[in-house]
Amino acid sequence: MGKKAAASTNKNKEKRQARKLEQRRIADGMSYVTSANKLTDLASLCKELMIYRNNDLEVDMYIQKVGELEKNVLQWAIDLTERNMKKLYETCAWGWNKERKVEEMTDDNAWYLIAKSKSGSLLAFSHFRFDMDFGEPVLYCYEVQVEAEGRRRGLGQRVLNVLERLARATRMRYVRLTALTHNPAASAFFRACGYSLDETSPPKEEAAHYEILSKATDGEPAGDHCSLSDGMRAVHVAAAES
Ligand SMILES: CC(C)(COP(=O)(O)OP(=O)(O)OC[C@H]1O[C@@H](n2cnc3c(N)ncnc32)[C@H](O)[C@@H]1OP(=O)(O)O)[C@@H](O)C(=O)NCCC(=O)NCCS
């Protein structure tokens, strides 16, 4: 075989190997997502984070699939989302469509983290899902919503800490989320908690009203403190470990 022909054969071989590896990486990711969605006791993966105390605030958290949530808890989550987000949605290209939001929040794959004070009041929740996103297994945070009286007491940060721990334990590569760019409180919050612009975020000229933020799961173990320096970017998690 001539030199040129040999080089071309090698290149083709490399391409085939790269394609195989990519297929394997995606298949692994899908199997992690399937396994995560089959778990019945997610809270056991982050037990010590499920109780939160800050001065006079004492909060218990629990995690359930949407179908297991009590009806009044789901209704409260929908109402809180409307109270917190309606105006923000109305002032951007998306607009507020309650029916569509309820449909999203009641999707069979929706998981809920609920935070309740010791006295019984519902204070915060997150709707999240394990999913493939742009070919990668991610924990997608659809909502993090805190009641006005529960804010600036570290509760939102703790909710994210729980999601980060779950993502790591289930081999998701990122906690990823969509944030409205005209919601400065949320932007400051997510960035203070180590989230940064994700590579899948659309260019500003295409979509100025929202951005995709993420935090990789391969950094330091999720602690209790926000860290401005912890906005780690993508590095390969061992999808091919197995
Ligand atoms: C955004 C939100 C989830 C933050 O929850 P929270 O429990 O108040 O946040 P924390 O107390 O954990 O804040 C952690 C850090 O984030 C930053 N932060 C939080 N809220 C902020 C705000 N309004 N302005 C500026 N920085 C803020 C701060 O650095 C804060 O630390 P500090 O209080 O020690 O300064 C809450 O304000 C909320 O539910 N807002 C309405 C709904 C919403 O916008 N959700 C997010 C989009 S899905």
PDB file of C-alpha atoms and ligand atoms in Angstrom:
ATOM      1  CA  MET A   1       0.000   0.000   0.000  1.00  0.00           C
ATOM      2  CA  GLY A   2       1.317   3.430  -0.887  1.00  0.00           C
ATOM      3  CA  LYS A   3       2.043   6.052   1.802  1.00  0.00           C
ATOM      4  CA  LYS A   4      -0.978   8.134   0.811  1.00  0.00           C
ATOM      5  CA  ALA A   5      -3.355   5.162   0.801  1.00  0.00           C
ATOM      6  CA  ALA A   6      -2.092   4.018   4.238  1.00  0.00           C
ATOM      7  CA  ALA A   7      -2.609   7.504   5.713  1.00  0.00           C
ATOM      8  CA  SER A   8      -6.131   7.640   4.331  1.00  0.00           C
ATOM      9  CA  THR A   9      -6.948   4.165   5.778  1.00  0.00           C
ATOM     10  CA  ASN A  10      -5.673   5.292   9.178  1.00  0.00           C
ATOM     11  CA  LYS A  11      -7.771   8.447   9.031  1.00  0.00           C
ATOM     12  CA  ASN A  12     -10.886   6.442   8.198  1.00  0.00           C
ATOM     13  CA  LYS A  13     -10.120   4.085  11.085  1.00  0.00           C
ATOM     14  CA  GLU A  14      -9.736   7.032  13.461  1.00  0.00           C
ATOM     15  CA  LYS A  15     -13.027   8.503  12.242  1.00  0.00           C
ATOM     16  CA  ARG A  16     -14.808   5.169  12.771  1.00  0.00           C
ATOM     17  CA  GLN A  17     -13.337   4.881  16.269  1.00  0.00           C
ATOM     18  CA  ALA A  18     -14.363   8.438  17.136  1.00  0.00           C
ATOM     19  CA  ARG A  19     -17.894   7.737  15.886  1.00  0.00           C
ATOM     20  CA  LYS A  20     -18.053   4.561  17.961  1.00  0.00           C
ATOM     21  CA  LEU A  21     -16.844   6.385  21.057  1.00  0.00           C
ATOM     22  CA  GLU A  22     -19.427   9.122  20.545  1.00  0.00           C
ATOM     23  CA  GLN A  23     -22.199   6.539  20.124  1.00  0.00           C
ATOM     24  CA  ARG A  24     -21.023   4.778  23.282  1.00  0.00           C
ATOM     25  CA  ARG A  25     -20.920   8.087  25.193  1.00  0.00           C
ATOM     26  CA  ILE A  26     -24.509   8.874  24.170  1.00  0.00           C
ATOM     27  CA  ALA A  27     -25.728   5.335  24.951  1.00  0.00           C
ATOM     28  CA  ASP A  28     -24.086   5.558  28.395  1.00  0.00           C
ATOM     29  CA  GLY A  29     -25.701   8.947  28.987  1.00  0.00           C
ATOM     30  CA  MET A  30     -29.125   7.581  28.066  1.00  0.00           C
ATOM     31  CA  SER A  31     -28.715   4.639  30.402  1.00  0.00           C
ATOM     32  CA  TYR A  32     -27.759   7.001  33.279  1.00  0.00           C
ATOM     33  CA  VAL A  33     -30.902   9.043  32.608  1.00  0.00           C
ATOM     34  CA  THR A  34     -33.089   5.912  32.523  1.00  0.00           C
ATOM     35  CA  SER A  35     -31.552   4.636  35.763  1.00  0.00           C
ATOM     36  CA  ALA A  36     -31.963   8.013  37.511  1.00  0.00           C
ATOM     37  CA  ASN A  37     -35.633   8.184  36.536  1.00  0.00           C
ATOM     38  CA  LYS A  38     -36.214   4.717  37.986  1.00  0.00           C
ATOM     39  CA  LEU A  39     -34.880   5.631  41.432  1.00  0.00           C
ATOM     40  CA  THR A  40     -37.496   5.537  44.139  1.00  0.00           C
ATOM     41  CA  ASP A  41     -35.634   7.254  46.986  1.00  0.00           C
ATOM     42  CA  LEU A  42     -33.639  10.185  45.614  1.00  0.00           C
ATOM     43  CA  ALA A  43     -33.455  11.815  49.045  1.00  0.00           C
ATOM     44  CA  SER A  44     -31.229   8.996  50.277  1.00  0.00           C
ATOM     45  CA  LEU A  45     -28.514  10.316  47.917  1.00  0.00           C
ATOM     46  CA  CYS A  46     -28.364  13.635  49.744  1.00  0.00           C
ATOM     47  CA  LYS A  47     -29.754  12.891  53.202  1.00  0.00           C
ATOM     48  CA  GLU A  48     -27.726  15.438  55.165  1.00  0.00           C
ATOM     49  CA  LEU A  49     -28.776  18.271  52.844  1.00  0.00           C
ATOM     50  CA  MET A  50     -32.482  17.636  53.305  1.00  0.00           C
ATOM     51  CA  ILE A  51     -32.710  19.526  56.592  1.00  0.00           C
ATOM     52  CA  TYR A  52     -31.806  23.200  56.441  1.00  0.00           C
ATOM     53  CA  ARG A  53     -31.325  25.492  59.420  1.00  0.00           C
ATOM     54  CA  ASN A  54     -30.446  29.171  59.336  1.00  0.00           C
ATOM     55  CA  ASN A  55     -31.032  31.101  62.573  1.00  0.00           C
ATOM     56  CA  ASP A  56     -34.774  30.833  63.231  1.00  0.00           C
ATOM     57  CA  LEU A  57     -35.469  29.114  59.890  1.00  0.00           C
ATOM     58  CA  GLU A  58     -35.918  25.337  60.080  1.00  0.00           C
ATOM     59  CA  VAL A  59     -36.772  23.573  56.870  1.00  0.00           C
ATOM     60  CA  ASP A  60     -37.350  19.946  55.883  1.00  0.00           C
ATOM     61  CA  MET A  61     -37.124  18.894  52.262  1.00  0.00           C
ATOM     62  CA  TYR A  62     -38.501  15.932  50.383  1.00  0.00           C
ATOM     63  CA  ILE A  63     -38.373  14.732  46.785  1.00  0.00           C
ATOM     64  CA  GLN A  64     -41.181  13.143  44.804  1.00  0.00           C
ATOM     65  CA  LYS A  65     -42.171  12.442  41.215  1.00  0.00           C
ATOM     66  CA  VAL A  66     -45.024  14.695  40.123  1.00  0.00           C
ATOM     67  CA  GLY A  67     -47.520  11.807  40.246  1.00  0.00           C
ATOM     68  CA  GLU A  68     -46.779  11.257  43.954  1.00  0.00           C
ATOM     69  CA  LEU A  69     -47.206  14.898  45.009  1.00  0.00           C
ATOM     70  CA  GLU A  70     -50.239  15.792  47.076  1.00  0.00           C
ATOM     71  CA  LYS A  71     -52.686  17.779  44.945  1.00  0.00           C
ATOM     72  CA  ASN A  72     -52.535  20.858  47.206  1.00  0.00           C
ATOM     73  CA  VAL A  73     -48.715  20.880  47.060  1.00  0.00           C
ATOM     74  CA  LEU A  74     -48.721  20.768  43.253  1.00  0.00           C
ATOM     75  CA  GLN A  75     -51.346  23.518  43.168  1.00  0.00           C
ATOM     76  CA  TRP A  76     -49.223  25.647  45.519  1.00  0.00           C
ATOM     77  CA  ALA A  77     -46.179  25.137  43.249  1.00  0.00           C
ATOM     78  CA  ILE A  78     -48.198  26.239  40.216  1.00  0.00           C
ATOM     79  CA  ASP A  79     -49.581  29.277  42.093  1.00  0.00           C
ATOM     80  CA  LEU A  80     -46.139  30.294  43.378  1.00  0.00           C
ATOM     81  CA  THR A  81     -44.693  30.044  39.871  1.00  0.00           C
ATOM     82  CA  GLU A  82     -47.485  32.257  38.582  1.00  0.00           C
ATOM     83  CA  ARG A  83     -46.998  34.799  41.384  1.00  0.00           C
ATOM     84  CA  ASN A  84     -43.225  34.902  40.869  1.00  0.00           C
ATOM     85  CA  MET A  85     -42.962  34.624  37.100  1.00  0.00           C
ATOM     86  CA  LYS A  86     -46.116  35.800  35.304  1.00  0.00           C
ATOM     87  CA  LYS A  87     -45.010  39.450  34.942  1.00  0.00           C
ATOM     88  CA  LEU A  88     -41.520  38.422  33.829  1.00  0.00           C
ATOM     89  CA  TYR A  89     -42.923  36.105  31.146  1.00  0.00           C
ATOM     90  CA  GLU A  90     -45.413  38.761  30.016  1.00  0.00           C
ATOM     91  CA  THR A  91     -42.618  41.233  29.397  1.00  0.00           C
ATOM     92  CA  CYS A  92     -40.704  38.994  26.997  1.00  0.00           C
ATOM     93  CA  ALA A  93     -41.218  37.167  23.706  1.00  0.00           C
ATOM     94  CA  TRP A  94     -42.554  34.038  25.451  1.00  0.00           C
ATOM     95  CA  GLY A  95     -45.594  35.670  27.057  1.00  0.00           C
ATOM     96  CA  TRP A  96     -47.450  33.971  29.926  1.00  0.00           C
ATOM     97  CA  ASN A  97     -49.422  30.875  28.947  1.00  0.00           C
ATOM     98  CA  LYS A  98     -50.711  29.209  32.089  1.00  0.00           C
ATOM     99  CA  GLU A  99     -51.979  26.130  30.303  1.00  0.00           C
ATOM    100  CA  ARG A 100     -48.557  25.511  28.758  1.00  0.00           C
ATOM    101  CA  LYS A 101     -46.815  26.081  32.111  1.00  0.00           C
ATOM    102  CA  VAL A 102     -49.154  23.637  33.887  1.00  0.00           C
ATOM    103  CA  GLU A 103     -48.567  21.083  31.141  1.00  0.00           C
ATOM    104  CA  GLU A 104     -44.801  21.462  31.600  1.00  0.00           C
ATOM    105  CA  MET A 105     -45.063  21.233  35.397  1.00  0.00           C
ATOM    106  CA  THR A 106     -47.220  18.093  35.284  1.00  0.00           C
ATOM    107  CA  ASP A 107     -45.162  16.176  32.729  1.00  0.00           C
ATOM    108  CA  ASP A 108     -44.721  12.544  33.821  1.00  0.00           C
ATOM    109  CA  ASN A 109     -40.932  13.016  34.026  1.00  0.00           C
ATOM    110  CA  ALA A 110     -41.123  15.968  36.411  1.00  0.00           C
ATOM    111  CA  TRP A 111     -39.430  15.542  39.788  1.00  0.00           C
ATOM    112  CA  TYR A 112     -40.137  17.914  42.680  1.00  0.00           C
ATOM    113  CA  LEU A 113     -37.978  19.011  45.568  1.00  0.00           C
ATOM    114  CA  ILE A 114     -40.251  20.577  48.175  1.00  0.00           C
ATOM    115  CA  ALA A 115     -39.045  22.684  51.112  1.00  0.00           C
ATOM    116  CA  LYS A 116     -41.393  23.029  54.060  1.00  0.00           C
ATOM    117  CA  SER A 117     -40.855  24.899  57.316  1.00  0.00           C
ATOM    118  CA  LYS A 118     -41.104  23.049  60.641  1.00  0.00           C
ATOM    119  CA  SER A 119     -44.364  24.897  61.229  1.00  0.00           C
ATOM    120  CA  GLY A 120     -45.760  23.373  58.032  1.00  0.00           C
ATOM    121  CA  SER A 121     -45.651  26.241  55.530  1.00  0.00           C
ATOM    122  CA  LEU A 122     -44.471  25.498  52.031  1.00  0.00           C
ATOM    123  CA  LEU A 123     -41.487  27.748  51.340  1.00  0.00           C
ATOM    124  CA  ALA A 124     -39.693  26.684  48.181  1.00  0.00           C
ATOM    125  CA  PHE A 125     -39.604  24.108  45.435  1.00  0.00           C
ATOM    126  CA  SER A 126     -37.705  23.003  42.390  1.00  0.00           C
ATOM    127  CA  HIS A 127     -39.095  21.176  39.379  1.00  0.00           C
ATOM    128  CA  PHE A 128     -36.270  19.236  37.766  1.00  0.00           C
ATOM    129  CA  ARG A 129     -35.754  16.381  35.341  1.00  0.00           C
ATOM    130  CA  PHE A 130     -33.081  13.918  34.360  1.00  0.00           C
ATOM    131  CA  ASP A 131     -32.787  14.162  30.617  1.00  0.00           C
ATOM    132  CA  MET A 132     -30.558  14.030  27.576  1.00  0.00           C
ATOM    133  CA  ASP A 133     -29.818  17.547  26.389  1.00  0.00           C
ATOM    134  CA  PHE A 134     -27.614  18.164  23.353  1.00  0.00           C
ATOM    135  CA  GLY A 135     -26.407  14.560  23.606  1.00  0.00           C
ATOM    136  CA  GLU A 136     -25.444  14.803  27.281  1.00  0.00           C
ATOM    137  CA  PRO A 137     -27.080  13.492  30.446  1.00  0.00           C
ATOM    138  CA  VAL A 138     -28.120  16.492  32.523  1.00  0.00           C
ATOM    139  CA  LEU A 139     -30.220  17.366  35.511  1.00  0.00           C
ATOM    140  CA  TYR A 140     -32.355  20.151  34.047  1.00  0.00           C
ATOM    141  CA  CYS A 141     -33.691  22.591  36.616  1.00  0.00           C
ATOM    142  CA  TYR A 142     -37.007  23.835  35.213  1.00  0.00           C
ATOM    143  CA  GLU A 143     -37.894  25.972  38.230  1.00  0.00           C
ATOM    144  CA  VAL A 144     -36.482  27.120  41.491  1.00  0.00           C
ATOM    145  CA  GLN A 145     -39.051  29.205  43.307  1.00  0.00           C
ATOM    146  CA  VAL A 146     -38.906  30.595  46.835  1.00  0.00           C
ATOM    147  CA  GLU A 147     -41.750  32.323  48.695  1.00  0.00           C
ATOM    148  CA  ALA A 148     -41.002  36.025  49.334  1.00  0.00           C
ATOM    149  CA  GLU A 149     -40.736  35.486  53.113  1.00  0.00           C
ATOM    150  CA  GLY A 150     -38.165  32.704  52.637  1.00  0.00           C
ATOM    151  CA  ARG A 151     -35.725  34.617  50.443  1.00  0.00           C
ATOM    152  CA  ARG A 152     -32.149  35.714  51.141  1.00  0.00           C
ATOM    153  CA  ARG A 153     -31.776  33.075  53.836  1.00  0.00           C
ATOM    154  CA  GLY A 154     -29.766  30.598  51.824  1.00  0.00           C
ATOM    155  CA  LEU A 155     -32.722  28.380  50.950  1.00  0.00           C
ATOM    156  CA  GLY A 156     -32.467  28.786  47.161  1.00  0.00           C
ATOM    157  CA  GLN A 157     -28.774  28.005  47.377  1.00  0.00           C
ATOM    158  CA  ARG A 158     -29.501  24.865  49.406  1.00  0.00           C
ATOM    159  CA  VAL A 159     -32.051  23.744  46.820  1.00  0.00           C
ATOM    160  CA  LEU A 160     -29.351  24.047  44.125  1.00  0.00           C
ATOM    161  CA  ASN A 161     -26.883  22.184  46.357  1.00  0.00           C
ATOM    162  CA  VAL A 162     -29.335  19.284  46.520  1.00  0.00           C
ATOM    163  CA  LEU A 163     -29.771  19.265  42.723  1.00  0.00           C
ATOM    164  CA  GLU A 164     -25.979  19.332  42.262  1.00  0.00           C
ATOM    165  CA  ARG A 165     -25.534  16.401  44.624  1.00  0.00           C
ATOM    166  CA  LEU A 166     -28.256  14.418  42.846  1.00  0.00           C
ATOM    167  CA  ALA A 167     -26.735  15.195  39.461  1.00  0.00           C
ATOM    168  CA  ARG A 168     -23.332  13.971  40.589  1.00  0.00           C
ATOM    169  CA  ALA A 169     -24.702  10.836  42.243  1.00  0.00           C
ATOM    170  CA  THR A 170     -26.644   9.866  39.105  1.00  0.00           C
ATOM    171  CA  ARG A 171     -23.767  10.650  36.714  1.00  0.00           C
ATOM    172  CA  MET A 172     -25.377  13.626  35.032  1.00  0.00           C
ATOM    173  CA  ARG A 173     -22.743  15.909  33.508  1.00  0.00           C
ATOM    174  CA  TYR A 174     -24.359  19.220  34.401  1.00  0.00           C
ATOM    175  CA  VAL A 175     -27.074  20.944  36.282  1.00  0.00           C
ATOM    176  CA  ARG A 176     -28.439  23.058  33.470  1.00  0.00           C
ATOM    177  CA  LEU A 177     -31.224  25.666  33.447  1.00  0.00           C
ATOM    178  CA  THR A 178     -32.868  28.403  31.426  1.00  0.00           C
ATOM    179  CA  ALA A 179     -32.980  31.892  32.954  1.00  0.00           C
ATOM    180  CA  LEU A 180     -34.688  35.046  31.767  1.00  0.00           C
ATOM    181  CA  THR A 181     -32.109  37.743  31.102  1.00  0.00           C
ATOM    182  CA  HIS A 182     -34.430  40.464  32.474  1.00  0.00           C
ATOM    183  CA  ASN A 183     -34.610  38.766  35.873  1.00  0.00           C
ATOM    184  CA  PRO A 184     -31.583  40.354  37.569  1.00  0.00           C
ATOM    185  CA  ALA A 185     -32.271  38.732  40.969  1.00  0.00           C
ATOM    186  CA  ALA A 186     -32.170  35.253  39.428  1.00  0.00           C
ATOM    187  CA  SER A 187     -29.107  36.109  37.384  1.00  0.00           C
ATOM    188  CA  ALA A 188     -27.249  37.331  40.495  1.00  0.00           C
ATOM    189  CA  PHE A 189     -28.422  34.283  42.436  1.00  0.00           C
ATOM    190  CA  PHE A 190     -27.338  31.672  39.884  1.00  0.00           C
ATOM    191  CA  ARG A 191     -23.995  33.326  39.268  1.00  0.00           C
ATOM    192  CA  ALA A 192     -23.324  33.649  43.013  1.00  0.00           C
ATOM    193  CA  CYS A 193     -23.985  29.901  43.223  1.00  0.00           C
ATOM    194  CA  GLY A 194     -21.355  29.125  40.578  1.00  0.00           C
ATOM    195  CA  TYR A 195     -23.493  28.909  37.411  1.00  0.00           C
ATOM    196  CA  SER A 196     -22.166  30.364  34.181  1.00  0.00           C
ATOM    197  CA  LEU A 197     -23.189  30.708  30.557  1.00  0.00           C
ATOM    198  CA  ASP A 198     -23.521  27.273  28.959  1.00  0.00           C
ATOM    199  CA  GLU A 199     -22.073  26.490  25.554  1.00  0.00           C
ATOM    200  CA  THR A 200     -25.603  25.630  24.343  1.00  0.00           C
ATOM    201  CA  SER A 201     -26.907  29.118  25.182  1.00  0.00           C
ATOM    202  CA  PRO A 202     -28.148  30.842  22.007  1.00  0.00           C
ATOM    203  CA  PRO A 203     -26.290  33.920  20.761  1.00  0.00           C
ATOM    204  CA  LYS A 204     -27.809  37.203  22.027  1.00  0.00           C
ATOM    205  CA  GLU A 205     -28.877  38.228  18.502  1.00  0.00           C
ATOM    206  CA  GLU A 206     -31.001  35.062  18.306  1.00  0.00           C
ATOM    207  CA  ALA A 207     -32.640  35.138  21.722  1.00  0.00           C
ATOM    208  CA  ALA A 208     -31.999  38.116  23.945  1.00  0.00           C
ATOM    209  CA  HIS A 209     -34.647  37.291  26.558  1.00  0.00           C
ATOM    210  CA  TYR A 210     -33.198  34.056  27.877  1.00  0.00           C
ATOM    211  CA  GLU A 211     -29.906  32.306  28.434  1.00  0.00           C
ATOM    212  CA  ILE A 212     -28.815  28.804  29.363  1.00  0.00           C
ATOM    213  CA  LEU A 213     -26.689  28.534  32.493  1.00  0.00           C
ATOM    214  CA  SER A 214     -24.991  25.466  33.898  1.00  0.00           C
ATOM    215  CA  LYS A 215     -22.645  24.043  36.458  1.00  0.00           C
ATOM    216  CA  ALA A 216     -20.543  20.969  35.716  1.00  0.00           C
ATOM    217  CA  THR A 217     -20.688  18.062  38.128  1.00  0.00           C
ATOM    218  CA  ASP A 218     -16.992  17.267  38.035  1.00  0.00           C
ATOM    219  CA  GLY A 219     -15.824  20.043  40.360  1.00  0.00           C
ATOM    220  CA  GLU A 220     -15.503  20.149  44.092  1.00  0.00           C
ATOM    221  CA  PRO A 221     -18.228  18.374  46.033  1.00  0.00           C
ATOM    222  CA  ALA A 222     -21.232  20.702  46.285  1.00  0.00           C
ATOM    223  CA  GLY A 223     -20.814  22.509  49.599  1.00  0.00           C
ATOM    224  CA  ASP A 224     -23.129  24.743  51.558  1.00  0.00           C
ATOM    225  CA  HIS A 225     -21.476  27.962  50.453  1.00  0.00           C
ATOM    226  CA  CYS A 226     -21.863  29.933  47.281  1.00  0.00           C
ATOM    227  CA  SER A 227     -18.615  30.369  45.466  1.00  0.00           C
ATOM    228  CA  LEU A 228     -18.181  32.946  42.753  1.00  0.00           C
ATOM    229  CA  SER A 229     -15.124  31.101  41.524  1.00  0.00           C
ATOM    230  CA  ASP A 230     -16.930  27.798  41.118  1.00  0.00           C
ATOM    231  CA  GLY A 231     -18.413  28.398  37.677  1.00  0.00           C
ATOM    232  CA  MET A 232     -16.637  25.406  36.254  1.00  0.00           C
ATOM    233  CA  ARG A 233     -16.860  24.646  32.573  1.00  0.00           C
ATOM    234  CA  ALA A 234     -17.290  21.346  30.844  1.00  0.00           C
ATOM    235  CA  VAL A 235     -14.655  18.706  31.301  1.00  0.00           C
ATOM    236  CA  HIS A 236     -15.352  15.097  30.442  1.00  0.00           C
ATOM    237  CA  VAL A 237     -16.963  13.007  33.123  1.00  0.00           C
ATOM    238  CA  ALA A 238     -16.146   9.361  32.817  1.00  0.00           C
ATOM    239  CA  ALA A 239     -19.048   8.365  30.600  1.00  0.00           C
ATOM    240  CA  ALA A 240     -16.835   5.636  29.258  1.00  0.00           C
ATOM    241  CA  GLU A 241     -15.938   4.379  32.736  1.00  0.00           C
ATOM    242  CA  SER A 242     -18.331   1.504  32.635  1.00  0.00           C
TER     243      SER A 242
HETATM  244  C1  LIG B   1     -33.959  33.764  42.812  1.00  0.00           C
HETATM  245  C2  LIG B   1     -34.375  33.037  44.099  1.00  0.00           C
HETATM  246  C3  LIG B   1     -34.680  31.585  43.763  1.00  0.00           C
HETATM  247  C4  LIG B   1     -33.219  33.102  45.104  1.00  0.00           C
HETATM  248  O1  LIG B   1     -33.562  32.337  46.247  1.00  0.00           O
HETATM  249  P1  LIG B   1     -33.057  32.759  47.724  1.00  0.00           P
HETATM  250  O2  LIG B   1     -33.435  31.689  48.655  1.00  0.00           O
HETATM  251  O3  LIG B   1     -33.545  34.115  48.026  1.00  0.00           O
HETATM  252  O4  LIG B   1     -31.485  32.829  47.487  1.00  0.00           O
HETATM  253  P2  LIG B   1     -30.321  32.640  48.584  1.00  0.00           P
HETATM  254  O5  LIG B   1     -30.724  33.252  49.876  1.00  0.00           O
HETATM  255  O6  LIG B   1     -29.953  31.211  48.623  1.00  0.00           O
HETATM  256  O7  LIG B   1     -29.176  33.495  47.902  1.00  0.00           O
HETATM  257  C5  LIG B   1     -27.856  33.030  47.707  1.00  0.00           C
HETATM  258  C6  LIG B   1     -27.043  34.165  47.115  1.00  0.00           C
HETATM  259  O8  LIG B   1     -27.546  34.490  45.808  1.00  0.00           O
HETATM  260  C7  LIG B   1     -27.465  35.916  45.611  1.00  0.00           C
HETATM  261  N1  LIG B   1     -28.824  36.477  45.529  1.00  0.00           N
HETATM  262  C8  LIG B   1     -29.993  35.871  45.851  1.00  0.00           C
HETATM  263  N2  LIG B   1     -31.038  36.696  45.616  1.00  0.00           N
HETATM  264  C9  LIG B   1     -30.517  37.832  45.148  1.00  0.00           C
HETATM  265  C10 LIG B   1     -31.104  39.074  44.740  1.00  0.00           C
HETATM  266  N3  LIG B   1     -32.424  39.279  44.791  1.00  0.00           N
HETATM  267  N4  LIG B   1     -30.277  40.070  44.317  1.00  0.00           N
HETATM  268  C11 LIG B   1     -28.942  39.880  44.264  1.00  0.00           C
HETATM  269  N5  LIG B   1     -28.323  38.718  44.646  1.00  0.00           N
HETATM  270  C12 LIG B   1     -29.114  37.724  45.080  1.00  0.00           C
HETATM  271  C13 LIG B   1     -26.746  36.464  46.827  1.00  0.00           C
HETATM  272  O9  LIG B   1     -25.358  36.447  46.573  1.00  0.00           O
HETATM  273  C14 LIG B   1     -27.126  35.460  47.891  1.00  0.00           C
HETATM  274  O10 LIG B   1     -26.215  35.418  48.976  1.00  0.00           O
HETATM  275  P3  LIG B   1     -26.388  36.515  50.173  1.00  0.00           P
HETATM  276  O11 LIG B   1     -27.833  36.553  50.550  1.00  0.00           O
HETATM  277  O12 LIG B   1     -25.508  35.952  51.251  1.00  0.00           O
HETATM  278  O13 LIG B   1     -25.916  37.813  49.608  1.00  0.00           O
HETATM  279  C15 LIG B   1     -35.619  33.715  44.762  1.00  0.00           C
HETATM  280  O14 LIG B   1     -35.355  35.087  44.889  1.00  0.00           O
HETATM  281  C16 LIG B   1     -36.910  33.536  43.971  1.00  0.00           C
HETATM  282  O15 LIG B   1     -37.620  32.545  44.147  1.00  0.00           O
HETATM  283  N6  LIG B   1     -37.225  34.522  43.116  1.00  0.00           N
HETATM  284  C17 LIG B   1     -38.440  34.490  42.300  1.00  0.00           C
HETATM  285  C18 LIG B   1     -38.459  33.363  41.308  1.00  0.00           C
HETATM  286  C19 LIG B   1     -37.246  33.293  40.401  1.00  0.00           C
HETATM  287  O16 LIG B   1     -36.807  34.291  39.845  1.00  0.00           O
HETATM  288  N7  LIG B   1     -36.722  32.073  40.249  1.00  0.00           N
HETATM  289  C20 LIG B   1     -35.542  31.808  39.428  1.00  0.00           C
HETATM  290  C21 LIG B   1     -35.875  31.581  38.021  1.00  0.00           C
HETATM  291  S1  LIG B   1     -36.539  29.972  37.720  1.00  0.00           S
END
